[in-house]
Amino acid sequence: MGMLKSGKTLGLGLALALGALAACVYPTERSEQVQVLIDPIPDLLRGEPFQLTARVVHGDGSPLESAEVVFSSADALIAAVTSDGGMLGVSVGTTEITATAIEFAGAAVATQVVRIHDLIEVDSVRPRLVRFGDTVSIFGAGLNPDPFLLVTLSNVEVPVKTYVPVDPQQPNRFGRLSVWVRPPTPFVAQAAILGINGLAIGPDTVLVGQRDIYEPNDTIPWDFGALDRPIRNPALAFEHIARDDSVRYDWYRFTQIAPGDRTIILRSDQVGGETYSVFFTDALSWNGAAGNFGLGPQSFTIGPSLYACQGFPFGPPQLQTDSVVIALRDLPAGQYDALAAYTRRGAYDLRIIPQYRSALPPDDAEENDFCDVAPQLTLDATRTLTIDNPRDIDWFRFTLGLDGRNVSFDVDAVEEGADLDIYVLRDELPTAITLVGLSAIGGESDAVNVALDAGDYFLVVVDFAGVPTEYTLTSEVRGAAPELAQVALPQMPTSKSRKPSPIVFETHR
């Protein structure tokens, strides 16, 4: 009996001891001091998997390492969840995910709302008020422009400026897409994005002012100041032209801090080349009383059918195009103006670049796009040169001795479709420049033969058709030709026609 009693006593003690141990391991089995903490769940894309995790902790925050958690979803049609935390975004929408500690009935459960996005989706568009040439930022999913992506503002296609992903390692998930606001975007606009994953339309409307961000700049220039950076804006606007106006202007000014290469590019796929002209000059002013622009006595211009030399105009006919590139090598320090004159409204692209950009490599005579920097031409020689951009023009200087000479110049272009013209100008600066010889027949080759008195001259080669091309220039000096001495002053050619320039420059001497 004693042994049995002892045994009973030992068994009871063991049970009590085991109970005490259990109480130590699970001291708050039904205590509300134990809680479940679910780790953050990111927004997901439709079809994207994610592994849920959670922790069970005491009231003081210390973990319960042995606790087991199960997960569930309030709506498995939006987010499907397995008990061990495997989750899959099923369809677009929001639902609630719950994490429960199964050993602790009294412990607070954890819940978290999860949002499933479409593969391409727009959350918001900012700012809500812009003008042409401004940018708007589109926030959402699937906005990476690397694959095919078309962005419109109320059916007007707009160019992409930048894309910044939230996670650079996963650029196809979420990010910020910035686009240029381009005419003719209407006053009230809504963003839409078409990509390989579908179509997304933004929830916000944007108010678009119907002028670009540099206006007013028709009779006063928009001044970029000292340019130590490139200027790029592909979404500017030639504005509406009132009934009483035949032409309007967009005028830009910048300061070249130090000598260096500079390229000015204007292009438009909406306006049409016949409706606008671009002029580049080192001196420009507006005369409100006369209603025209003034050139200073030392100014030069580069532009279709108007190339002023120290304030004196020289006007070779040229075709106008919808893309104008003026590339200048070692442009001197100073203040410069670019003037776009237009007769039809539409969108255009402006770029001012601190580099020399050309369709063909420049020849060894560049920079010689204006008379002030015309290099000396060696006569009785042949040179290989280039019209490296559609608006390139080549100026050269030469001098004849006391008795004068009969001089011939021949040009021969490599590219089919080029149409080179030759002009000979008498240099009487600072008093005048005078046209004394020209040849402007159609075709890749041209030649002029002219009797010249002693003095200083310019030779100018320009391509009427605006075709970048390599060409050869051959000059030959012969004896004086009396039969040519009384030849009448050549007139500007009439066989090549273009729409007259809509701009009037007045020289101030």
Coordinates of N, CA and C in Angstrom, one line a residue, residues 25-39 53-71 98-110:
V25 N 5.6 27.2 -21.2 CA 5.8 27.3 -22.6 C 4.7 28.2 -23.2
Y26 N 3.4 28.0 -22.8 CA 2.3 28.7 -23.3 C 1.6 29.5 -22.2
P27 N 2.3 30.5 -21.7 CA 1.8 31.2 -20.5 C 0.5 32.0 -20.7
T28 N 0.2 32.4 -21.9 CA -0.9 33.3 -22.2 C -1.7 32.7 -23.3
E29 N -2.1 31.4 -23.2 CA -2.7 30.7 -24.3 C -4.0 31.4 -24.7
R30 N -4.7 32.0 -23.8 CA -6.0 32.7 -24.1 C -5.9 34.1 -23.7
S31 N -4.7 34.6 -23.6 CA -4.5 36.0 -23.2 C -4.5 36.9 -24.4
E32 N -5.2 38.1 -24.3 CA -5.2 39.0 -25.3 C -3.9 39.8 -25.4
Q33 N -3.0 39.6 -24.5 CA -1.7 40.2 -24.6 C -0.8 39.6 -25.8
V34 N -1.2 38.5 -26.3 CA -0.5 37.9 -27.4 C -1.2 38.4 -28.7
Q35 N -0.4 38.9 -29.6 CA -1.0 39.4 -30.9 C -0.2 38.9 -32.1
V36 N -0.9 39.0 -33.2 CA -0.3 38.6 -34.5 C 0.1 39.8 -35.3
L37 N 1.3 39.9 -35.8 CA 1.7 41.0 -36.6 C 2.0 40.5 -38.0
I38 N 1.2 41.0 -39.0 CA 1.5 40.6 -40.4 C 2.4 41.5 -41.1
D39 N 3.4 41.0 -41.8 CA 4.4 41.8 -42.4 C 3.8 42.6 -43.6
T53 N 4.1 36.7 -44.8 CA 4.8 36.3 -43.6 C 4.1 37.1 -42.4
A54 N 4.2 36.5 -41.2 CA 3.7 37.1 -40.0 C 4.4 36.7 -38.8
R55 N 4.2 37.4 -37.7 CA 4.9 37.0 -36.4 C 3.9 37.1 -35.3
V56 N 4.1 36.2 -34.3 CA 3.3 36.3 -33.1 C 4.2 36.8 -31.9
V57 N 3.7 37.8 -31.2 CA 4.6 38.4 -30.2 C 3.8 38.5 -28.9
H58 N 4.5 38.6 -27.7 CA 4.0 39.0 -26.4 C 3.6 40.4 -26.4
G59 N 3.0 40.8 -25.4 CA 2.6 42.2 -25.2 C 3.8 43.1 -25.2
D60 N 4.9 42.6 -24.7 CA 6.1 43.5 -24.7 C 6.9 43.5 -26.0
G61 N 6.4 42.8 -27.0 CA 7.0 42.8 -28.3 C 7.9 41.6 -28.5
S62 N 8.2 40.8 -27.5 CA 9.1 39.7 -27.6 C 8.4 38.6 -28.4
P63 N 9.1 37.9 -29.3 CA 8.5 36.9 -30.2 C 8.1 35.6 -29.5
L64 N 7.1 34.9 -29.9 CA 6.8 33.6 -29.6 C 7.2 32.7 -30.7
E65 N 8.4 32.1 -30.6 CA 9.0 31.5 -31.7 C 8.3 30.2 -32.2
S66 N 7.6 29.5 -31.2 CA 6.9 28.3 -31.6 C 5.5 28.4 -32.1
A67 N 5.1 29.7 -32.2 CA 3.7 29.9 -32.6 C 3.5 29.6 -34.1
E68 N 2.4 29.1 -34.5 CA 2.1 28.8 -35.9 C 1.0 29.8 -36.4
V69 N 1.1 30.3 -37.6 CA 0.2 31.3 -38.2 C -0.4 30.7 -39.5
V70 N -1.7 30.9 -39.6 CA -2.4 30.5 -40.9 C -2.9 31.8 -41.5
F71 N -3.0 31.8 -42.8 CA -3.5 33.0 -43.6 C -4.8 32.7 -44.3
T98 N -6.0 38.0 -43.8 CA -6.0 37.8 -42.3 C -5.0 36.8 -41.9
A99 N -4.3 37.0 -40.8 CA -3.3 36.1 -40.3 C -3.7 35.8 -38.9
T100 N -3.8 34.5 -38.6 CA -4.3 34.0 -37.3 C -3.3 33.0 -36.6
A101 N -3.0 33.2 -35.3 CA -2.2 32.3 -34.5 C -3.1 31.2 -34.0
I102 N -2.9 29.9 -34.6 CA -3.9 28.9 -34.3 C -3.8 28.3 -32.9
E103 N -2.7 28.5 -32.2 CA -2.6 28.0 -30.8 C -3.2 29.0 -29.8
F104 N -3.5 30.2 -30.2 CA -3.9 31.2 -29.2 C -5.2 31.8 -29.6
A105 N -6.3 31.2 -29.1 CA -7.6 31.6 -29.5 C -7.9 33.0 -29.1
G106 N -7.3 33.4 -28.0 CA -7.5 34.8 -27.5 C -6.7 35.8 -28.1
A107 N -5.7 35.4 -28.9 CA -4.8 36.4 -29.5 C -5.5 37.2 -30.6
A108 N -5.1 38.5 -30.7 CA -5.7 39.4 -31.7 C -5.2 39.0 -33.1
V109 N -6.0 38.8 -34.0 CA -5.6 38.5 -35.4 C -5.1 39.7 -36.1
A110 N -4.3 39.5 -37.2 CA -3.8 40.6 -38.0 C -4.5 40.7 -39.3

